[in-house]
Amino acid sequence: MDLNELHSIAMGMTSNGKGILAADESSPTIKKRFDTIDAESTEANRRRYREMLFTTSGAADYIGGVILFDETIRQATSDGVPFPKYLNDLGMIAGIKVDMGAKALAGFPGETVTEGLDGLRDRLAEYVELGARFAKWRAVIHIGDDIPTEYCLHANAHALARYAALCQEAGVVPIVEPEVLMDGAHSIDRCEEVTIAALDAVFSELEAHKVALEGIVLKPNMVISGSDAAERAGPAEVAEATLRVLKAQVPEAVAGIAFLSGGQTAEEATEHLGLMNEDGPFPWELSFSYGRALQAPALDAWRGNEDNFAAGQDALFKRARLNSLAHLGQYQTSMETEAA
Ligand code: 13P
């Protein structure tokens, strides 16, 4: 492992106003997304949709990394250039989702643990051959009456740390993603308490597994009210609570933090990021790694129709640019309605 190399990959993904496009939807998830626009989830449609995103002109000014799914990392542009090569050549570093999904945690109803450690060393070696320079593993933490349990937080943190250590051994930057879900009617205070506990568990396991923090990207949730909460905290409160938690929990050595959007609207996710960065700089980059918040407007503009290819790219470009401005602390909500 060359730590300087890992650090420079992590910085390439998150610094200079750049963030990450999460385009690593598994086959069931992309089908769900395509269902919303009445597009069929065929291999050809999935390839064409990802090609639309990746070939957006100018996107590389704002996007420093793209997370791919196993199928996608093996696909190519219409001209036959493998996607990872196409992206890496433009400076949009190619990465790969390596977890095998969150599965029910035996003995702990309502909780999950993420699988995928078996054979991971070999899979990482193959993905490096295919052009991946970073990886992603998502742990999912549910908030409920008596959950999460300590045990669930520990089991997920342990798996994240084992994954991260294997990545660094392979020269791959691990995105460490402990996602506290927004699902539920809980308050922002409850989200704050659970996010603190989740990050505590993660950083203690990363230390125990000798993971070098200079060579990781943390992908946390924002501290936010549950999506069904009767009263939801406003943007200033979300930004303030999230920064409070990150400053207390995330060691300064961490190279970059890149938020997931987790069900926020595209505009909310950008506004929250922008408000936080108005208070910067921070010891780490504070950026985005959005899936839905970058893609939803593009998916909706495209609708599986070749005539809408350019419109889909325009929609992605707009979100990428505005999130980049938010990362730089230069975003204003009025920009949403101005011409790009
Ligand atoms: P969302 O931004 O849609 O939450 O997706 C990010 C991601 O990669 C979740 O693992």
CSV table of C-alpha atoms and ligand atoms in Angstrom, one decimal:
chain,number,residue,atom,x,y,z
A,1,MET,CA,0.0,0.0,0.0
A,2,ASP,CA,1.3,3.4,-1.0
A,3,LEU,CA,-0.4,5.9,1.4
A,4,ASN,CA,0.5,8.9,-0.8
A,5,GLU,CA,-1.1,7.3,-3.7
A,6,LEU,CA,-4.3,6.5,-1.7
A,7,HIS,CA,-4.4,10.0,-0.4
A,8,SER,CA,-4.1,11.5,-3.9
A,9,ILE,CA,-6.9,9.3,-5.2
A,10,ALA,CA,-9.1,10.4,-2.3
A,11,MET,CA,-8.3,14.1,-2.9
A,12,GLY,CA,-9.0,13.7,-6.6
A,13,MET,CA,-12.4,12.4,-5.8
A,14,THR,CA,-13.3,15.2,-3.3
A,15,SER,CA,-11.1,18.3,-3.6
A,16,ASN,CA,-11.3,21.4,-5.8
A,17,GLY,CA,-15.0,21.6,-5.7
A,18,LYS,CA,-15.4,18.0,-7.0
A,19,GLY,CA,-17.6,15.3,-5.7
A,20,ILE,CA,-18.7,11.8,-6.6
A,21,LEU,CA,-21.5,10.5,-8.8
A,22,ALA,CA,-22.9,7.4,-7.3
A,23,ALA,CA,-24.1,5.4,-10.3
A,24,ASP,CA,-23.7,2.0,-8.6
A,25,GLU,CA,-27.4,0.9,-8.4
A,26,SER,CA,-27.6,-2.8,-8.2
A,27,SER,CA,-29.9,-4.6,-10.7
A,28,PRO,CA,-33.0,-4.6,-8.5
A,29,THR,CA,-32.4,-0.9,-7.6
A,30,ILE,CA,-31.9,0.4,-11.1
A,31,LYS,CA,-35.1,-1.6,-12.1
A,32,LYS,CA,-36.9,0.3,-9.3
A,33,ARG,CA,-35.6,3.6,-10.7
A,34,PHE,CA,-36.5,2.7,-14.3
A,35,ASP,CA,-40.0,1.6,-13.2
A,36,THR,CA,-40.7,5.3,-12.2
A,37,ILE,CA,-40.2,6.4,-15.8
A,38,ASP,CA,-41.7,3.3,-17.4
A,39,ALA,CA,-38.4,2.2,-19.0
A,40,GLU,CA,-37.6,-1.4,-19.2
A,41,SER,CA,-34.5,-2.5,-17.3
A,42,THR,CA,-32.6,-4.3,-20.0
A,43,GLU,CA,-28.8,-4.6,-20.2
A,44,ALA,CA,-28.9,-2.3,-23.3
A,45,ASN,CA,-31.0,0.4,-21.5
A,46,ARG,CA,-28.9,0.3,-18.4
A,47,ARG,CA,-25.7,0.8,-20.6
A,48,ARG,CA,-27.3,3.6,-22.6
A,49,TYR,CA,-28.5,5.4,-19.4
A,50,ARG,CA,-25.1,5.2,-17.8
A,51,GLU,CA,-23.5,6.3,-21.1
A,52,MET,CA,-25.7,9.4,-21.1
A,53,LEU,CA,-24.5,10.3,-17.6
A,54,PHE,CA,-20.8,9.6,-18.1
A,55,THR,CA,-20.5,11.4,-21.5
A,56,THR,CA,-22.1,14.6,-20.3
A,57,SER,CA,-19.9,17.3,-21.7
A,58,GLY,CA,-18.1,19.3,-18.9
A,59,ALA,CA,-19.1,17.0,-16.1
A,60,ALA,CA,-15.5,16.3,-15.3
A,61,ASP,CA,-15.1,19.8,-14.1
A,62,TYR,CA,-17.4,18.9,-11.1
A,63,ILE,CA,-17.2,15.2,-10.8
A,64,GLY,CA,-14.0,13.6,-9.5
A,65,GLY,CA,-15.2,10.0,-9.1
A,66,VAL,CA,-17.9,7.7,-10.4
A,67,ILE,CA,-19.1,4.6,-8.5
A,68,LEU,CA,-19.9,1.8,-10.8
A,69,PHE,CA,-21.8,-1.5,-10.3
A,70,ASP,CA,-20.3,-4.9,-11.3
A,71,GLU,CA,-22.2,-4.9,-14.6
A,72,THR,CA,-21.3,-1.3,-15.5
A,73,ILE,CA,-17.6,-1.6,-14.9
A,74,ARG,CA,-17.6,-4.3,-17.7
A,75,GLN,CA,-19.6,-2.1,-20.2
A,76,ALA,CA,-18.3,0.3,-22.8
A,77,THR,CA,-19.4,3.5,-24.6
A,78,SER,CA,-21.1,3.2,-28.0
A,79,ASP,CA,-17.6,3.7,-29.5
A,80,GLY,CA,-16.3,0.7,-27.6
A,81,VAL,CA,-14.3,2.5,-24.9
A,82,PRO,CA,-14.6,0.6,-21.6
A,83,PHE,CA,-16.4,2.8,-19.1
A,84,PRO,CA,-13.6,2.8,-16.5
A,85,LYS,CA,-11.1,3.9,-19.1
A,86,TYR,CA,-13.4,6.5,-20.5
A,87,LEU,CA,-13.9,8.0,-17.0
A,88,ASN,CA,-10.3,7.7,-15.8
A,89,ASP,CA,-9.0,9.4,-19.0
A,90,LEU,CA,-11.3,12.4,-18.2
A,91,GLY,CA,-10.1,12.6,-14.6
A,92,MET,CA,-13.4,11.1,-13.2
A,93,ILE,CA,-11.9,8.3,-11.2
A,94,ALA,CA,-13.6,5.0,-11.6
A,95,GLY,CA,-14.8,3.1,-8.5
A,96,ILE,CA,-16.8,0.0,-7.7
A,97,LYS,CA,-19.4,-1.0,-5.3
A,98,VAL,CA,-18.1,-4.2,-3.7
A,99,ASP,CA,-20.6,-4.9,-0.9
A,100,MET,CA,-23.3,-7.6,-1.6
A,101,GLY,CA,-26.1,-5.7,0.2
A,102,ALA,CA,-27.6,-5.3,3.6
A,103,LYS,CA,-29.1,-8.6,4.9
A,104,ALA,CA,-31.3,-9.3,8.0
A,105,LEU,CA,-29.1,-9.6,11.1
A,106,ALA,CA,-29.9,-12.9,12.7
A,107,GLY,CA,-31.4,-12.5,16.2
A,108,PHE,CA,-31.9,-8.8,15.8
A,109,PRO,CA,-35.3,-8.1,14.2
A,110,GLY,CA,-35.5,-4.9,12.0
A,111,GLU,CA,-31.7,-4.6,11.8
A,112,THR,CA,-29.3,-5.5,9.0
A,113,VAL,CA,-25.6,-6.3,8.4
A,114,THR,CA,-23.9,-5.8,5.1
A,115,GLU,CA,-22.4,-8.9,3.4
A,116,GLY,CA,-19.6,-9.3,0.9
A,117,LEU,CA,-16.3,-10.0,2.8
A,118,ASP,CA,-15.8,-13.5,1.5
A,119,GLY,CA,-13.5,-13.5,-1.5
A,120,LEU,CA,-13.2,-9.8,-1.4
A,121,ARG,CA,-9.4,-9.8,-1.8
A,122,ASP,CA,-9.7,-11.6,-5.1
A,123,ARG,CA,-12.6,-9.5,-6.3
A,124,LEU,CA,-10.6,-6.3,-5.5
A,125,ALA,CA,-7.7,-7.6,-7.6
A,126,GLU,CA,-10.0,-8.2,-10.5
A,127,TYR,CA,-11.6,-4.7,-10.2
A,128,VAL,CA,-8.2,-3.1,-10.1
A,129,GLU,CA,-7.4,-4.9,-13.4
A,130,LEU,CA,-10.7,-3.5,-14.8
A,131,GLY,CA,-9.6,0.1,-13.8
A,132,ALA,CA,-11.2,0.7,-10.4
A,133,ARG,CA,-9.1,3.0,-8.1
A,134,PHE,CA,-11.6,3.2,-5.2
A,135,ALA,CA,-14.5,1.1,-3.8
A,136,LYS,CA,-17.7,1.5,-1.8
A,137,TRP,CA,-19.3,-0.5,1.0
A,138,ARG,CA,-22.6,0.7,2.5
A,139,ALA,CA,-23.7,-0.3,6.0
A,140,VAL,CA,-27.4,0.4,6.7
A,141,ILE,CA,-28.5,1.5,10.2
A,142,HIS,CA,-32.3,1.6,10.9
A,143,ILE,CA,-33.8,3.9,13.5
A,144,GLY,CA,-36.7,2.5,15.5
A,145,ASP,CA,-38.1,2.2,19.0
A,146,ASP,CA,-35.3,0.0,20.3
A,147,ILE,CA,-32.9,0.1,17.4
A,148,PRO,CA,-30.1,0.4,16.5
A,149,THR,CA,-28.6,-1.9,19.1
A,150,GLU,CA,-25.0,-1.6,20.1
A,151,TYR,CA,-24.4,-5.1,18.6
A,152,CYS,CA,-25.7,-4.0,15.2
A,153,LEU,CA,-23.6,-0.9,15.1
A,154,HIS,CA,-20.6,-3.0,16.1
A,155,ALA,CA,-21.2,-5.7,13.5
A,156,ASN,CA,-21.5,-3.2,10.7
A,157,ALA,CA,-18.5,-1.1,11.8
A,158,HIS,CA,-16.4,-4.3,12.0
A,159,ALA,CA,-17.4,-5.3,8.5
A,160,LEU,CA,-16.7,-1.8,7.2
A,161,ALA,CA,-13.2,-1.8,8.8
A,162,ARG,CA,-12.4,-5.3,7.4
A,163,TYR,CA,-13.4,-4.1,3.9
A,164,ALA,CA,-11.5,-0.9,4.3
A,165,ALA,CA,-8.3,-2.7,5.3
A,166,LEU,CA,-8.6,-5.1,2.3
A,167,CYS,CA,-9.1,-2.1,0.0
A,168,GLN,CA,-6.0,-0.3,1.2
A,169,GLU,CA,-4.0,-3.5,0.9
A,170,ALA,CA,-5.0,-3.6,-2.8
A,171,GLY,CA,-4.1,0.1,-3.4
A,172,VAL,CA,-7.8,1.0,-3.5
A,173,VAL,CA,-9.4,3.9,-1.6
A,174,PRO,CA,-12.3,2.7,0.5
A,175,ILE,CA,-15.5,4.8,0.7
A,176,VAL,CA,-16.7,4.0,4.2
A,177,GLU,CA,-20.4,4.5,4.2
A,178,PRO,CA,-22.4,4.0,7.5
A,179,GLU,CA,-25.8,5.2,6.4
A,180,VAL,CA,-28.3,6.0,9.2
A,181,LEU,CA,-31.5,5.9,7.3
A,182,MET,CA,-33.9,8.8,7.1
A,183,ASP,CA,-36.9,6.4,7.1
A,184,GLY,CA,-39.2,6.9,10.1
A,185,ALA,CA,-40.8,9.6,12.1
A,186,HIS,CA,-37.9,10.2,14.4
A,187,SER,CA,-36.6,13.7,15.3
A,188,ILE,CA,-33.4,15.3,14.2
A,189,ASP,CA,-32.1,14.9,17.8
A,190,ARG,CA,-32.6,11.1,17.6
A,191,CYS,CA,-30.8,11.1,14.2
A,192,GLU,CA,-27.9,13.0,15.8
A,193,GLU,CA,-27.6,10.6,18.7
A,194,VAL,CA,-27.6,7.6,16.4
A,195,THR,CA,-25.2,9.1,13.9
A,196,ILE,CA,-22.7,9.9,16.8
A,197,ALA,CA,-22.9,6.3,18.0
A,198,ALA,CA,-22.5,4.9,14.4
A,199,LEU,CA,-19.4,7.1,13.7
A,200,ASP,CA,-18.0,6.3,17.1
A,201,ALA,CA,-18.2,2.5,16.3
A,202,VAL,CA,-16.8,3.0,12.8
A,203,PHE,CA,-13.7,5.0,13.8
A,204,SER,CA,-12.9,2.7,16.7
A,205,GLU,CA,-13.0,-0.3,14.3
A,206,LEU,CA,-11.0,1.5,11.6
A,207,GLU,CA,-8.3,2.2,14.2
A,208,ALA,CA,-8.3,-1.4,15.4
A,209,HIS,CA,-8.0,-2.6,11.8
A,210,LYS,CA,-5.1,-0.2,11.2
A,211,VAL,CA,-6.8,1.6,8.4
A,212,ALA,CA,-5.0,4.8,7.3
A,213,LEU,CA,-7.5,7.6,7.6
A,214,GLU,CA,-5.5,9.7,5.1
A,215,GLY,CA,-6.5,7.2,2.5
A,216,ILE,CA,-10.3,6.9,3.0
A,217,VAL,CA,-13.4,8.8,2.0
A,218,LEU,CA,-16.1,8.8,4.7
A,219,LYS,CA,-19.7,8.8,3.2
A,220,PRO,CA,-22.1,9.7,6.0
A,221,ASN,CA,-25.7,10.7,6.2
A,222,MET,CA,-26.6,14.2,7.1
A,223,VAL,CA,-28.2,14.8,10.5
A,224,ILE,CA,-31.8,15.3,9.5
A,225,SER,CA,-35.4,14.7,10.7
A,226,GLY,CA,-37.0,11.3,9.8
A,227,SER,CA,-38.9,11.5,6.5
A,228,ASP,CA,-42.2,11.0,8.3
A,229,ALA,CA,-41.5,13.3,11.2
A,230,ALA,CA,-44.4,15.6,12.1
A,231,GLU,CA,-42.1,18.6,12.2
A,232,ARG,CA,-39.0,18.5,10.1
A,233,ALA,CA,-35.9,20.6,11.0
A,234,GLY,CA,-35.1,23.3,8.4
A,235,PRO,CA,-31.9,23.7,6.4
A,236,ALA,CA,-30.0,25.8,8.9
A,237,GLU,CA,-30.6,23.3,11.6
A,238,VAL,CA,-29.6,20.3,9.5
A,239,ALA,CA,-26.4,22.1,8.5
A,240,GLU,CA,-25.6,23.1,12.0
A,241,ALA,CA,-26.3,19.6,13.6
A,242,THR,CA,-24.4,17.8,10.8
A,243,LEU,CA,-21.3,20.0,11.2
A,244,ARG,CA,-21.4,19.6,15.0
A,245,VAL,CA,-21.4,15.8,14.7
A,246,LEU,CA,-18.7,15.7,12.1
A,247,LYS,CA,-16.4,18.1,13.9
A,248,ALA,CA,-16.7,16.0,17.1
A,249,GLN,CA,-16.5,12.5,15.5
A,250,VAL,CA,-14.3,12.6,12.4
A,251,PRO,CA,-10.6,12.7,12.9
A,252,GLU,CA,-8.7,15.5,11.1
A,253,ALA,CA,-6.6,12.9,9.2
A,254,VAL,CA,-9.6,11.8,7.1
A,255,ALA,CA,-9.0,12.9,3.5
A,256,GLY,CA,-12.5,13.6,2.5
A,257,ILE,CA,-16.1,13.4,3.5
A,258,ALA,CA,-18.7,13.0,0.8
A,259,PHE,CA,-22.4,12.9,1.8
A,260,LEU,CA,-25.0,10.5,0.5
A,261,SER,CA,-28.4,12.1,-0.3
A,262,GLY,CA,-30.5,9.4,1.3
A,263,GLY,CA,-33.9,10.5,0.0
A,264,GLN,CA,-33.5,14.2,0.2
A,265,THR,CA,-34.7,16.1,-2.9
A,266,ALA,CA,-32.0,17.2,-5.3
A,267,GLU,CA,-32.4,20.8,-4.2
A,268,GLU,CA,-32.4,20.0,-0.4
A,269,ALA,CA,-29.2,18.0,-0.7
A,270,THR,CA,-27.5,20.9,-2.5
A,271,GLU,CA,-28.7,23.6,-0.1
A,272,HIS,CA,-27.6,21.6,2.9
A,273,LEU,CA,-24.1,21.1,1.5
A,274,GLY,CA,-23.9,24.7,0.5
A,275,LEU,CA,-24.8,26.0,4.0
A,276,MET,CA,-22.2,23.8,5.6
A,277,ASN,CA,-19.4,24.9,3.3
A,278,GLU,CA,-20.2,28.5,4.0
A,279,ASP,CA,-18.7,27.8,7.4
A,280,GLY,CA,-15.5,26.2,5.9
A,281,PRO,CA,-12.7,25.4,5.5
A,282,PHE,CA,-12.6,22.2,7.5
A,283,PRO,CA,-9.7,19.8,8.1
A,284,TRP,CA,-11.3,17.4,5.5
A,285,GLU,CA,-12.9,18.1,2.2
A,286,LEU,CA,-16.7,18.3,2.6
A,287,SER,CA,-18.3,17.1,-0.6
A,288,PHE,CA,-21.0,15.0,-2.1
A,289,SER,CA,-21.4,11.5,-3.3
A,290,TYR,CA,-25.0,11.6,-4.4
A,291,GLY,CA,-27.0,9.0,-6.2
A,292,ARG,CA,-30.6,10.1,-6.4
A,293,ALA,CA,-29.9,13.8,-5.8
A,294,LEU,CA,-27.6,13.9,-8.9
A,295,GLN,CA,-29.5,11.5,-11.0
A,296,ALA,CA,-33.2,11.9,-10.4
A,297,PRO,CA,-33.7,15.0,-12.6
A,298,ALA,CA,-31.6,13.4,-15.3
A,299,LEU,CA,-33.6,10.2,-15.2
A,300,ASP,CA,-36.8,12.1,-15.3
A,301,ALA,CA,-35.7,14.2,-18.3
A,302,TRP,CA,-34.5,11.1,-20.2
A,303,ARG,CA,-37.4,8.8,-19.6
A,304,GLY,CA,-35.8,6.0,-21.6
A,305,ASN,CA,-36.3,8.0,-24.8
A,306,GLU,CA,-33.3,8.6,-27.2
A,307,ASP,CA,-34.8,12.0,-28.2
A,308,ASN,CA,-34.2,13.1,-24.6
A,309,PHE,CA,-30.6,12.1,-24.4
A,310,ALA,CA,-29.3,15.7,-24.4
A,311,ALA,CA,-32.0,16.9,-22.0
A,312,GLY,CA,-30.9,14.2,-19.5
A,313,GLN,CA,-27.3,15.3,-19.8
A,314,ASP,CA,-28.3,19.0,-19.3
A,315,ALA,CA,-30.1,17.9,-16.1
A,316,LEU,CA,-27.1,16.0,-14.8
A,317,PHE,CA,-24.8,18.9,-15.7
A,318,LYS,CA,-26.9,21.4,-13.7
A,319,ARG,CA,-26.9,19.3,-10.6
A,320,ALA,CA,-23.2,18.5,-10.8
A,321,ARG,CA,-22.4,22.2,-11.3
A,322,LEU,CA,-24.6,23.4,-8.4
A,323,ASN,CA,-23.3,20.7,-6.0
A,324,SER,CA,-19.8,21.8,-6.9
A,325,LEU,CA,-20.6,25.4,-6.1
A,326,ALA,CA,-22.2,24.1,-2.8
A,327,HIS,CA,-18.9,22.3,-2.0
A,328,LEU,CA,-17.0,25.6,-2.6
A,329,GLY,CA,-19.5,27.5,-0.4
A,330,GLN,CA,-20.7,29.5,-3.3
A,331,TYR,CA,-24.2,28.2,-3.8
A,332,GLN,CA,-27.4,30.3,-3.6
A,333,THR,CA,-30.9,28.8,-3.9
A,334,SER,CA,-31.6,31.5,-6.5
A,335,MET,CA,-29.2,29.7,-8.9
A,336,GLU,CA,-31.8,26.9,-9.2
A,337,THR,CA,-33.8,29.1,-11.6
A,338,GLU,CA,-31.0,30.9,-13.3
A,339,ALA,CA,-29.7,29.7,-16.7
A,340,ALA,CA,-26.7,27.4,-16.3
B,1,13P,P1,-28.2,8.3,-2.5
B,1,13P,O1,-27.5,9.6,-2.7
B,1,13P,O2,-29.3,8.2,-3.5
B,1,13P,O3,-28.6,8.1,-1.1
B,1,13P,O4,-27.2,7.2,-2.9
B,1,13P,C1,-25.9,7.3,-2.5
B,1,13P,C2,-25.4,5.9,-2.4
B,1,13P,O5,-24.4,5.6,-3.0
B,1,13P,C3,-26.0,5.1,-1.4
B,1,13P,O6,-25.2,4.0,-1.2
